XYZ file of C-alpha atoms in Angstrom:
730
model
C 35.429 -35.595 -25.967
C 32.950 -38.290 -27.008
C 31.392 -40.248 -24.188
C 33.140 -43.489 -23.291
C 30.760 -46.476 -23.447
C 31.241 -50.077 -22.473
C 31.959 -52.445 -25.337
C 30.129 -55.785 -25.513
C 32.125 -59.039 -25.325
C 33.014 -60.075 -28.865
C 35.063 -62.652 -30.672
C 38.660 -61.918 -31.379
C 37.989 -61.910 -35.101
C 35.718 -58.888 -34.759
C 37.559 -57.171 -31.994
C 39.011 -54.524 -34.243
C 35.576 -53.513 -35.507
C 34.088 -53.289 -32.047
C 37.039 -51.375 -30.742
C 36.632 -48.782 -33.435
C 33.095 -48.062 -32.296
C 33.957 -47.583 -28.660
C 37.227 -45.698 -28.831
C 38.185 -42.162 -29.535
C 40.062 -41.536 -32.776
C 43.323 -39.553 -32.771
C 44.236 -39.509 -36.448
C 46.147 -37.457 -38.890
C 46.295 -37.686 -42.636
C 49.356 -39.928 -42.600
C 48.903 -42.146 -39.564
C 46.439 -44.700 -38.374
C 44.422 -44.088 -35.198
C 45.595 -45.517 -31.925
C 43.250 -47.968 -30.205
C 42.801 -49.347 -26.746
C 41.411 -52.837 -26.167
C 39.371 -53.989 -23.215
C 40.710 -56.647 -20.886
C 38.187 -58.833 -19.118
C 38.591 -60.900 -16.035
C 41.511 -58.885 -14.722
C 41.456 -57.620 -11.150
C 41.727 -53.900 -10.765
C 44.674 -52.798 -8.645
C 44.328 -49.075 -7.771
C 47.987 -48.255 -7.890
C 48.943 -44.622 -8.547
C 50.378 -43.820 -11.936
C 53.748 -42.068 -11.814
C 52.951 -38.375 -12.268
C 56.424 -37.012 -11.586
C 58.708 -38.729 -14.116
C 57.214 -37.278 -17.283
C 58.645 -36.098 -20.601
C 59.981 -32.581 -20.365
C 57.893 -31.417 -23.323
C 54.638 -32.575 -21.704
C 55.101 -32.017 -17.983
C 53.593 -28.527 -17.861
C 50.446 -29.596 -19.718
C 49.509 -32.974 -18.251
C 51.082 -33.285 -14.800
C 48.151 -31.685 -12.968
C 45.684 -34.191 -14.445
C 47.803 -37.184 -13.413
C 48.323 -35.810 -9.919
C 44.612 -35.257 -9.392
C 43.897 -38.755 -10.691
C 46.212 -40.208 -8.049
C 44.576 -38.114 -5.327
C 40.961 -39.115 -6.036
C 41.451 -42.652 -7.367
C 40.408 -44.353 -4.127
C 37.150 -42.376 -3.862
C 36.365 -41.657 -7.514
C 38.032 -44.352 -9.687
C 36.038 -43.527 -12.808
C 36.776 -39.806 -12.514
C 40.469 -40.625 -12.038
C 40.336 -42.763 -15.195
C 38.803 -39.852 -17.136
C 41.499 -37.476 -15.875
C 44.230 -39.862 -17.067
C 42.475 -40.324 -20.397
C 42.287 -36.540 -20.790
C 46.019 -36.332 -20.032
C 46.663 -38.945 -22.737
C 44.559 -36.965 -25.187
C 46.473 -33.757 -24.453
C 49.824 -35.543 -24.792
C 48.813 -37.090 -28.112
C 47.661 -33.745 -29.516
C 50.915 -32.103 -28.488
C 53.158 -34.791 -30.002
C 51.247 -37.016 -32.419
C 54.382 -38.644 -33.856
C 56.025 -39.183 -30.439
C 59.155 -37.330 -31.495
C 59.962 -35.991 -28.041
C 62.347 -37.714 -25.718
C 60.510 -40.335 -23.681
C 57.124 -39.483 -25.188
C 56.588 -42.847 -26.879
C 57.431 -44.800 -23.700
C 55.139 -42.569 -21.637
C 52.207 -42.882 -24.026
C 52.638 -46.667 -24.166
C 52.661 -46.982 -20.375
C 49.672 -44.696 -19.935
C 47.715 -46.493 -22.654
C 48.331 -49.827 -20.957
C 47.072 -48.383 -17.681
C 43.945 -47.068 -19.372
C 43.241 -50.469 -20.933
C 43.662 -52.067 -17.534
C 41.338 -49.655 -15.690
C 38.575 -49.092 -18.220
C 36.235 -51.987 -17.451
C 36.757 -52.032 -13.699
C 36.219 -48.293 -13.256
C 33.196 -48.445 -15.504
C 31.530 -50.940 -13.171
C 32.266 -48.653 -10.217
C 30.715 -45.615 -11.894
C 27.982 -44.084 -9.719
C 26.095 -42.298 -12.513
C 24.719 -43.502 -15.799
C 27.223 -41.621 -17.953
C 30.740 -40.336 -17.613
C 29.485 -36.786 -18.102
C 27.185 -37.024 -15.099
C 29.915 -38.710 -13.088
C 32.270 -35.802 -13.712
C 29.574 -33.258 -12.987
C 28.685 -34.925 -9.672
C 32.298 -35.048 -8.511
C 32.899 -31.468 -9.555
C 29.851 -30.214 -7.668
C 30.882 -32.037 -4.514
C 34.227 -30.263 -4.460
C 32.602 -26.971 -5.388
C 30.122 -27.216 -2.512
C 32.934 -28.049 -0.126
C 34.919 -24.970 -1.170
C 31.890 -22.702 -0.887
C 31.044 -24.086 2.545
C 34.476 -23.767 4.132
C 36.212 -21.250 1.894
C 34.970 -18.142 3.718
C 36.128 -19.284 7.153
C 39.131 -17.356 8.438
C 40.288 -20.047 10.898
C 40.083 -23.324 9.017
C 42.047 -26.092 10.714
C 42.817 -28.195 7.663
C 43.966 -25.590 5.128
C 45.893 -28.184 3.140
C 42.683 -30.045 2.402
C 41.002 -26.877 1.172
C 43.956 -26.118 -1.095
C 43.807 -29.623 -2.547
C 40.063 -29.292 -3.053
C 40.529 -26.113 -5.064
C 43.230 -27.717 -7.209
C 41.060 -30.798 -7.817
C 38.018 -28.681 -8.675
C 40.053 -26.670 -11.166
C 41.227 -29.827 -12.972
C 37.776 -31.432 -12.902
C 36.224 -28.341 -14.402
C 38.692 -28.439 -17.284
C 38.068 -32.140 -17.918
C 34.318 -31.626 -17.620
C 34.439 -28.775 -20.095
C 36.342 -30.915 -22.608
C 33.987 -33.873 -22.213
C 30.887 -31.714 -22.560
C 32.152 -29.934 -25.685
C 33.104 -33.204 -27.340
C 29.702 -34.678 -26.497
C 27.930 -31.677 -27.995
C 26.102 -30.645 -24.805
C 26.676 -28.077 -22.105
C 28.060 -29.380 -18.818
C 26.680 -26.417 -16.949
C 23.758 -24.662 -18.546
C 24.128 -20.970 -19.344
C 24.597 -18.771 -16.340
C 24.966 -21.745 -13.993
C 28.253 -22.597 -15.661
C 29.583 -19.063 -15.536
C 28.503 -18.564 -11.953
C 30.002 -21.860 -10.847
C 33.339 -20.969 -12.373
C 33.297 -17.427 -11.055
C 32.544 -18.587 -7.535
C 35.649 -20.751 -7.451
C 38.114 -19.143 -9.819
C 37.786 -15.365 -9.536
C 40.449 -13.573 -11.546
C 42.600 -11.112 -9.645
C 45.779 -9.116 -10.068
C 47.672 -9.371 -6.782
C 45.184 -9.921 -3.977
C 42.793 -12.923 -4.103
C 39.789 -11.238 -2.504
C 37.322 -14.002 -3.428
C 35.770 -16.420 -0.951
C 38.707 -18.802 -0.654
C 41.483 -16.299 -1.172
C 41.864 -15.518 2.513
C 44.136 -18.535 2.916
C 46.737 -17.276 0.451
C 50.035 -16.198 1.939
C 49.687 -12.560 0.903
C 46.309 -12.335 2.615
C 47.920 -13.352 5.922
C 50.099 -10.224 6.053
C 49.030 -7.960 8.951
C 48.899 -4.810 6.834
C 46.711 -6.535 4.229
C 44.342 -7.793 6.928
C 44.076 -4.297 8.382
C 43.372 -2.701 5.000
C 40.799 -5.350 4.020
C 39.001 -4.947 7.352
C 38.805 -1.173 6.858
C 37.404 -1.500 3.333
C 34.812 -4.049 4.490
C 33.565 -1.875 7.347
C 30.066 -0.900 6.189
C 28.480 -0.285 9.576
C 26.122 2.657 9.642
C 25.823 3.092 5.879
C 22.342 3.776 4.492
C 20.532 1.455 2.077
C 22.414 -1.590 3.381
C 19.387 -3.862 3.171
C 18.692 -2.966 -0.453
C 22.358 -3.375 -1.322
C 22.683 -6.775 0.373
C 19.853 -8.128 -1.773
C 22.110 -7.807 -4.817
C 25.552 -8.361 -3.253
C 26.497 -11.010 -0.702
C 29.947 -9.949 0.539
C 29.381 -6.218 0.911
C 32.145 -3.638 1.265
C 32.547 0.091 0.689
C 33.174 -0.319 -3.042
C 30.109 -2.511 -3.544
C 28.056 0.116 -1.756
C 29.439 2.884 -3.983
C 28.728 0.735 -7.030
C 25.142 0.212 -5.902
C 24.614 3.938 -5.316
C 26.386 5.449 -8.331
C 26.336 2.717 -10.987
C 29.988 1.880 -11.598
C 31.148 -1.136 -13.616
C 31.995 -4.376 -11.818
C 35.485 -4.678 -13.303
C 36.304 -1.129 -12.287
C 35.071 -1.808 -8.757
C 37.240 -4.934 -8.447
C 40.361 -3.158 -9.719
C 39.997 -0.078 -7.543
C 39.176 -2.156 -4.462
C 42.487 -3.942 -4.826
C 44.192 -0.645 -5.638
C 43.000 1.042 -2.454
C 43.797 -1.967 -0.253
C 47.390 -1.998 -1.498
C 47.727 1.754 -0.996
C 46.379 1.522 2.540
C 48.636 -1.426 3.341
C 51.730 0.389 2.072
C 50.868 3.571 3.962
C 50.154 1.558 7.118
C 53.535 -0.186 6.913
C 55.388 3.100 6.405
C 53.704 4.690 9.391
C 54.304 1.738 11.717
C 57.626 0.393 10.444
C 59.420 1.541 13.600
C 56.654 0.300 15.866
C 54.685 -2.850 16.404
C 51.967 -3.272 13.787
C 48.619 -2.448 15.356
C 45.600 -4.559 14.370
C 43.705 -1.507 13.144
C 44.250 0.932 10.319
C 45.704 4.180 11.604
C 44.287 7.596 10.793
C 47.721 8.838 9.751
C 47.833 6.401 6.827
C 44.374 7.455 5.643
C 45.183 11.148 6.021
C 48.329 10.652 3.951
C 46.270 9.268 1.081
C 43.681 12.014 1.478
C 46.333 14.705 1.016
C 47.761 13.039 -2.065
C 44.449 12.335 -3.771
C 42.645 15.596 -3.057
C 45.406 18.196 -3.215
C 44.398 19.181 -6.731
C 40.707 19.156 -5.816
C 41.177 21.450 -2.804
C 43.347 23.817 -4.879
C 40.677 23.819 -7.585
C 37.945 24.698 -5.090
C 40.109 27.478 -3.641
C 40.882 28.844 -7.105
C 37.186 29.038 -8.033
C 36.100 30.264 -4.605
C 33.994 27.179 -3.883
C 33.703 25.260 -0.653
C 35.022 21.712 -0.741
C 32.402 18.967 -0.565
C 34.710 16.648 1.392
C 33.062 16.872 4.787
C 34.156 14.550 7.565
C 32.369 14.093 10.920
C 34.128 14.728 14.202
C 33.632 11.174 15.460
C 36.898 9.358 14.842
C 35.460 5.990 13.779
C 32.979 7.503 11.342
C 35.596 9.944 10.050
C 37.831 7.135 8.802
C 34.925 5.461 7.024
C 33.943 8.754 5.378
C 37.515 9.345 4.208
C 37.734 5.870 2.688
C 34.428 6.455 0.911
C 35.681 9.719 -0.592
C 38.938 8.088 -1.697
C 37.060 5.111 -3.116
C 34.656 7.395 -4.974
C 37.515 9.307 -6.574
C 39.291 6.077 -7.562
C 36.121 4.728 -9.156
C 35.628 7.969 -11.086
C 39.240 7.925 -12.242
C 39.159 4.232 -13.142
C 36.172 4.673 -15.430
C 37.076 8.089 -16.828
C 39.038 6.787 -19.859
C 40.376 9.797 -21.814
C 38.870 12.187 -19.278
C 41.999 11.502 -17.215
C 43.742 14.019 -19.480
C 41.307 16.615 -18.070
C 42.025 16.629 -14.315
C 39.875 19.656 -13.532
C 36.958 18.028 -15.348
C 37.348 15.088 -12.959
C 37.378 17.583 -10.087
C 34.046 18.950 -11.317
C 32.535 15.462 -11.491
C 33.885 14.506 -8.072
C 32.662 17.805 -6.587
C 29.051 16.988 -7.370
C 29.235 13.275 -6.617
C 30.933 13.976 -3.273
C 28.028 16.266 -2.415
C 25.590 13.475 -3.245
C 27.633 11.024 -1.185
C 27.639 13.305 1.846
C 23.915 13.948 1.460
C 23.190 10.211 1.506
C 25.442 9.608 4.502
C 23.737 12.248 6.636
C 20.243 11.467 5.308
C 19.667 14.916 3.797
C 16.188 15.704 2.491
C 15.373 17.673 -0.643
C 13.699 21.018 0.032
C 11.525 20.708 -3.083
C 10.359 17.085 -3.026
C 10.689 16.333 0.677
C 12.396 13.027 -0.117
C 15.894 11.841 0.698
C 18.544 13.047 -1.701
C 19.733 10.351 -4.088
C 22.432 10.349 -6.784
C 21.440 11.968 -10.054
C 22.750 8.994 -12.025
C 21.627 5.802 -10.364
C 20.824 2.555 -12.086
C 22.659 -0.345 -13.643
C 26.374 -1.084 -13.544
C 27.062 1.203 -16.523
C 25.055 4.211 -15.413
C 28.103 6.365 -14.652
C 29.784 5.378 -17.915
C 26.762 6.116 -20.092
C 25.528 9.284 -18.389
C 28.726 11.029 -17.270
C 31.770 9.750 -19.148
C 30.251 9.117 -22.575
C 28.815 12.643 -23.171
C 32.151 14.301 -22.411
C 34.075 11.665 -24.352
C 31.826 12.227 -27.378
C 32.775 15.903 -27.313
C 36.474 14.977 -27.200
C 36.080 12.537 -30.079
C 34.097 14.879 -32.322
C 36.452 17.788 -31.693
C 39.392 15.538 -32.582
C 37.673 14.574 -35.838
C 37.310 18.267 -36.685
C 41.087 18.673 -36.552
C 41.507 16.517 -39.694
C 44.694 14.973 -38.325
C 46.053 18.368 -37.320
C 45.619 20.036 -40.713
C 42.629 22.175 -39.710
C 43.099 25.682 -38.392
C 43.935 25.730 -34.699
C 41.051 28.063 -33.897
C 38.348 25.789 -35.357
C 38.611 22.855 -32.960
C 39.260 22.166 -29.288
C 41.801 19.783 -27.812
C 42.074 18.347 -24.308
C 43.568 21.544 -22.896
C 40.787 23.749 -24.258
C 38.070 21.492 -22.876
C 39.817 21.213 -19.528
C 40.444 24.959 -19.254
C 36.692 25.523 -19.332
C 36.657 24.081 -15.810
C 39.112 26.763 -14.655
C 36.258 29.250 -14.697
C 33.187 29.489 -12.428
C 31.146 29.310 -15.642
C 31.647 25.542 -15.606
C 29.023 25.249 -12.864
C 26.418 26.349 -15.409
C 26.583 22.791 -16.771
C 24.791 21.750 -13.599
C 24.241 18.304 -12.135
C 22.714 16.272 -13.735
C 24.653 17.726 -16.619
C 22.724 19.853 -19.084
C 23.595 18.293 -22.424
C 22.236 21.401 -24.188
C 24.949 23.552 -22.625
C 27.412 25.298 -24.911
C 30.204 23.030 -23.643
C 28.657 20.074 -25.502
C 28.126 22.026 -28.727
C 30.389 20.792 -31.538
C 29.379 22.981 -34.494
C 31.866 25.534 -35.799
C 30.967 29.246 -35.999
C 30.511 29.077 -39.786
C 28.054 26.209 -39.650
C 26.181 27.915 -36.844
C 25.640 31.054 -38.933
C 24.344 29.019 -41.875
C 21.924 27.088 -39.676
C 20.728 30.301 -38.096
C 19.981 31.896 -41.482
C 18.147 28.801 -42.742
C 16.136 28.524 -39.551
C 15.124 32.186 -39.643
C 13.941 31.927 -43.258
C 12.059 28.684 -42.684
C 10.328 29.902 -39.542
C 9.560 33.403 -40.740
C 6.255 32.513 -42.397
C 5.182 30.164 -39.626
C 5.820 32.749 -36.944
C 3.610 35.327 -38.641
C 0.461 33.332 -37.866
C 1.270 33.044 -34.162
C 2.650 36.551 -33.746
C -0.710 38.244 -33.176
C -1.837 35.633 -30.656
C 1.428 35.905 -28.739
C 1.241 39.693 -28.702
C -2.292 39.551 -27.320
C -1.088 37.275 -24.527
C 1.789 39.649 -23.776
C 4.464 37.173 -24.903
C 7.620 38.417 -26.571
C 8.533 36.339 -29.573
C 12.278 35.633 -29.661
C 14.275 33.327 -31.778
C 15.122 30.053 -30.097
C 18.748 30.295 -29.042
C 20.888 27.451 -30.302
C 23.885 26.164 -28.357
C 26.952 28.254 -29.031
C 30.332 26.713 -29.746
C 32.652 27.907 -26.997
C 35.840 27.744 -28.997
C 39.278 28.239 -27.500
C 39.525 29.292 -23.881
C 42.859 31.015 -23.184
C 45.154 30.417 -26.134
C 44.690 30.299 -29.891
C 47.703 29.415 -31.976
C 48.513 32.009 -34.636
C 51.562 31.237 -36.742
C 53.572 34.427 -37.101
C 57.136 35.687 -36.800
C 55.961 38.021 -34.054
C 55.307 34.999 -31.866
C 59.079 34.690 -31.467
C 59.253 38.215 -30.102
C 56.158 37.843 -27.918
C 57.301 34.568 -26.387
C 60.782 35.931 -25.538
C 59.964 39.613 -25.133
C 62.056 40.025 -21.977
C 65.146 38.663 -23.686
C 64.688 40.820 -26.776
C 64.059 43.932 -24.681
C 67.111 43.277 -22.515
C 69.452 42.876 -25.483
C 68.078 45.888 -27.359
C 68.300 48.171 -24.325
C 71.787 46.929 -23.454
C 73.048 47.604 -26.969
C 71.530 51.080 -26.923
C 73.127 51.893 -23.550
C 76.575 50.727 -24.709
C 76.344 52.793 -27.890
C 75.445 55.906 -25.878
C 78.288 55.321 -23.440
C 80.736 54.818 -26.282
C 79.615 58.039 -27.963
C 80.618 60.038 -24.849
C 84.170 58.582 -24.848
C 84.113 57.811 -21.141
C 87.513 57.546 -19.480
C 86.155 56.017 -16.300
C 83.028 53.994 -15.513
C 82.172 56.553 -12.796
C 81.564 59.157 -15.508
C 78.309 57.362 -16.222
C 76.848 59.106 -13.150
C 77.481 62.501 -14.679
C 74.110 64.209 -15.040
C 74.324 64.704 -18.813
C 75.669 61.240 -19.549
C 73.236 59.564 -17.170
C 70.282 61.330 -18.716
C 71.335 60.184 -22.177
C 71.784 56.624 -20.961
C 68.354 56.749 -19.335
C 66.855 57.399 -22.747
C 66.730 53.612 -23.039
C 63.528 53.742 -21.001
C 61.816 55.485 -23.905
C 62.736 52.474 -26.004
C 61.488 50.254 -23.193
C 58.114 52.003 -23.208
C 57.834 51.539 -26.971
C 58.688 47.835 -26.689
C 56.075 47.385 -23.970
C 53.500 49.061 -26.179
C 54.363 46.673 -29.000
C 54.084 43.719 -26.642
C 50.715 44.904 -25.289
C 49.350 45.281 -28.820
C 50.606 41.803 -29.740
C 48.834 40.363 -26.688
C 45.532 41.666 -28.001
C 46.214 40.489 -31.544
C 47.182 36.959 -30.588
C 44.256 36.523 -28.170
C 41.691 38.083 -30.489
C 40.230 34.763 -31.612
C 39.624 33.795 -27.991
C 37.932 37.082 -27.099
C 34.511 35.451 -26.705
C 35.604 32.869 -24.167
C 38.447 34.571 -22.317
C 37.754 36.041 -18.887
C 36.443 39.638 -19.209
C 38.919 40.707 -16.537
C 41.761 39.500 -18.741
C 40.381 41.516 -21.656
C 40.227 44.580 -19.422
C 43.825 44.012 -18.369
C 45.010 43.847 -21.998
C 43.253 47.124 -22.779
C 44.654 48.854 -19.700
C 48.162 47.644 -20.551
C 47.875 49.247 -23.985
C 46.599 52.498 -22.478
C 49.349 52.641 -19.845
C 52.037 51.791 -22.404
C 50.763 54.542 -24.718
C 50.804 57.043 -21.860
C 54.451 56.319 -21.018
C 55.367 56.286 -24.692
C 54.082 59.867 -24.874
C 55.171 61.155 -21.447
C 58.793 60.003 -21.458
C 59.745 61.503 -24.870
C 58.101 64.803 -23.903
C 60.064 65.087 -20.660
C 63.267 63.979 -22.363
C 62.897 66.556 -25.134
C 62.047 69.246 -22.592
C 65.086 68.360 -20.526
C 67.377 68.424 -23.555
C 65.971 71.730 -24.708
C 66.204 73.431 -21.317
C 68.261 71.482 -18.815
C 67.391 72.124 -15.163
C 69.413 70.573 -12.373
C 67.686 69.886 -9.090
C 69.772 69.216 -5.983
C 69.552 69.693 -2.233
C 73.001 71.355 -1.999
C 73.520 69.776 1.397
C 77.207 69.138 0.883
C 77.001 65.387 0.553
C 77.664 63.563 -2.678
C 74.060 62.465 -2.929
C 72.791 65.921 -2.105
C 74.957 67.582 -4.728
C 73.875 65.105 -7.378
C 71.756 66.752 -10.068
C 68.581 65.214 -11.346
C 66.245 66.533 -14.023
C 62.490 66.324 -14.546
C 63.050 63.475 -17.013
C 64.821 61.468 -14.323
C 61.850 61.993 -12.020
C 59.522 60.723 -14.762
C 61.755 57.675 -15.224
C 61.610 57.031 -11.480
C 57.805 56.956 -11.611
C 57.974 54.736 -14.685
C 60.166 52.241 -12.844
C 57.768 52.188 -9.895
C 55.196 50.535 -12.130
C 57.641 47.645 -12.570
C 58.403 47.398 -8.863
C 55.792 44.668 -8.406
C 57.472 42.440 -10.969
C 60.867 43.030 -9.359
C 59.617 42.164 -5.870
C 57.885 39.020 -7.101
C 61.072 37.942 -8.856
C 63.652 38.632 -6.153
C 61.452 37.524 -3.223
C 59.826 34.259 -4.401
C 58.090 33.652 -1.065
C 56.057 36.816 -1.524
C 55.311 35.938 -5.131
C 54.109 32.476 -4.193
C 51.829 33.851 -1.502
C 50.351 36.491 -3.798
C 49.677 33.991 -6.587
C 47.886 31.493 -4.340
C 46.079 33.914 -2.022
C 42.402 34.841 -2.316
C 42.756 38.292 -0.735
C 41.579 41.045 -3.034
C 44.813 43.023 -2.989
C 46.814 39.875 -3.756
C 44.397 38.868 -6.497
C 44.709 42.350 -8.026
C 48.510 42.258 -7.987
C 48.524 38.760 -9.454
C 45.941 39.780 -12.053
C 48.089 42.685 -13.265
C 51.405 40.850 -13.388
C 50.441 37.552 -15.053
C 47.526 35.724 -16.744
C 44.914 34.198 -14.475
C 45.589 30.514 -15.048
C 44.940 27.584 -12.736
C 48.217 25.825 -13.505
C 51.688 27.236 -12.949
C 50.832 29.183 -9.788
C 53.134 29.162 -6.781
C 55.958 27.320 -8.536
C 58.745 29.723 -7.599
C 62.183 28.441 -6.699
C 63.639 28.733 -3.228
C 65.457 31.907 -2.248
C 68.871 30.226 -2.190
C 68.380 28.691 -5.626
C 67.214 32.022 -7.006
C 70.227 33.791 -5.507
C 72.628 31.317 -7.119
C 70.795 31.653 -10.411
C 70.928 35.459 -10.297
C 74.627 35.619 -9.368
C 75.539 33.261 -12.193
C 73.739 35.257 -14.864
C 74.914 38.596 -13.502
C 78.536 37.441 -13.663
C 78.053 36.008 -17.140
C 76.248 39.044 -18.580
C 78.620 41.572 -17.008
C 81.555 39.712 -18.526
C 79.851 39.651 -21.900
C 78.932 43.349 -21.817
C 82.444 44.373 -20.765
C 83.907 42.397 -23.641
C 81.335 43.699 -26.129
C 81.785 47.294 -24.991
C 85.579 47.155 -25.010
C 86.173 45.255 -28.237
C 82.999 45.534 -30.319
C 81.480 48.944 -29.548
C 84.052 51.452 -28.273
C 87.378 49.752 -28.969
C 86.966 48.974 -32.656
C 89.837 50.404 -34.746
C 90.448 50.428 -38.511
C 92.190 47.336 -39.831
C 95.828 47.693 -40.884
C 95.068 47.197 -44.568
C 92.685 50.128 -44.417
C 95.303 52.441 -42.881
C 98.104 51.428 -45.226
């Protein structure tokens, strides 16, 4: 907006020319500019302009300027005139042809008021120019807000609210005037700082200097949560932190120590305050709200946030770095710091959020640094106080922690060629995250060793080529230094390059056998059931009790030979389909696969031998005690089958008693770890997810009833009861 200057008195014949030099032009290609003339000798009557009865199409855009003009007209007449003129400018730009209902009448009335007030308000201007006049008025309101905005018990809150509304409008008018004049109203950082001091953006909670007077900030639970977050008593490095930050809280302190971004700090501060307020209300909804945050609310958040972290530490056999003092007041502050640290890590983690155990690794080390700073721990090597490994500017955590891991994710994704590359040649989120399921992840260290194999991107093929080229290129150069190194007693070895880790636990191999391997229990059950029904049908049983006849039962039990063969096939497939991950899989898992093959081969050999021996020379063993059980005959093959079934007893117990299975899977006792190691893969996820006993019982009864019905039907009508069709007998 061009600066408004006073026009000199002129004759009526030249009034149009003079007016054109002192007025702002609002023109289009097909209309002439509007003008405003100057009236001399007319007394100025400071009557408010109607700011309520406005055209519907303009009310949302110009009403605030007219209202502010009415509020400040008695004290700042020239500033009020500029606000009305700005409102006229906005209205004209929105509807140049005055097509809206009531727009033409409104613009005519406002233009007449501007013509009436121009000369009189110009004489009452306190500064030399309109730009300086606006700047002076704006700064007065800004200083007033800064002075009284931080007070929690301000008597005249209505005046403060009006001051903020006026300052907001004046800043907008000042910005328009300065841009039109071609100069800056507030130079550089002064302008940004002035705006940020008054109009801090927020999501739900206005936590800036004047936001305490908002209605939401007067809620008791919000006050309690804000007070807890702003409790920084006893924290180290407070003096250094207060030099950079005025209103210090726990999040500002964490930002100063670990280098988080300002936007992330603001978002997570509000996030934690809302979580604390909600938890506080839930805990005290049946009681009177206490003016202090309860420990129960904080403990509730601690359990939710760090359940995965504590499970991760237990899985890897590491001690948790969340250490809380016994003093109650300090304990709550420590807990809030740990929660705030995790929220800040999560808020800045970007795509690392898809790798929860990677975040656990990062938090594990940063929590140790946090605890070391809180207790004033001293380094044993340097003798100085322990400080965070990554400390610096507001993007230190992003650049030094998040970016290196994100670069690995990005480069591995590029290697996939939109999913067309072989599955074994690139790593996805799961593969990178599964690296942190192993104690080997701690070899990365803290600060992270960027030369670790985890950060290596090259494929095995490229690594071999580079190794051959490097050996040829360095062969001649190493000959000269070989003698000197041998004289010094130094062994000359090739410099080891980072090794691409590859897949961790699973490598996709597209094969028909995957269908069998994935549903091996179902296939085995159906094959063995069909074999048993065929054997029973071949004996022409008249009663189901004839199955317990020694000869018939032994033939039916031949299905366990088939079972041993199927288990051998499954064990061999396990090795085949995990072969590409042999370099990164846990050595204990490799040992288990080998032992499974050996055990399956043993039973595949033992059971047929005993069965053939029993068929060749049948021997009946019984106690002859007179009871039905004592007179029951059993052969050596049946004894071998009994021992074979004992090897599956662990799986049966874990299935039918889920409480025991859950305890074994999540326990760190050696016997439990051994049983869990033999029965299932050692994975961090999916442990202890068994159903309740009642649900399992219902599930088992349903399938038993369904399968028994199916087998009875299949045996009666499909296996033993099939007869020739009538057209075949005729």
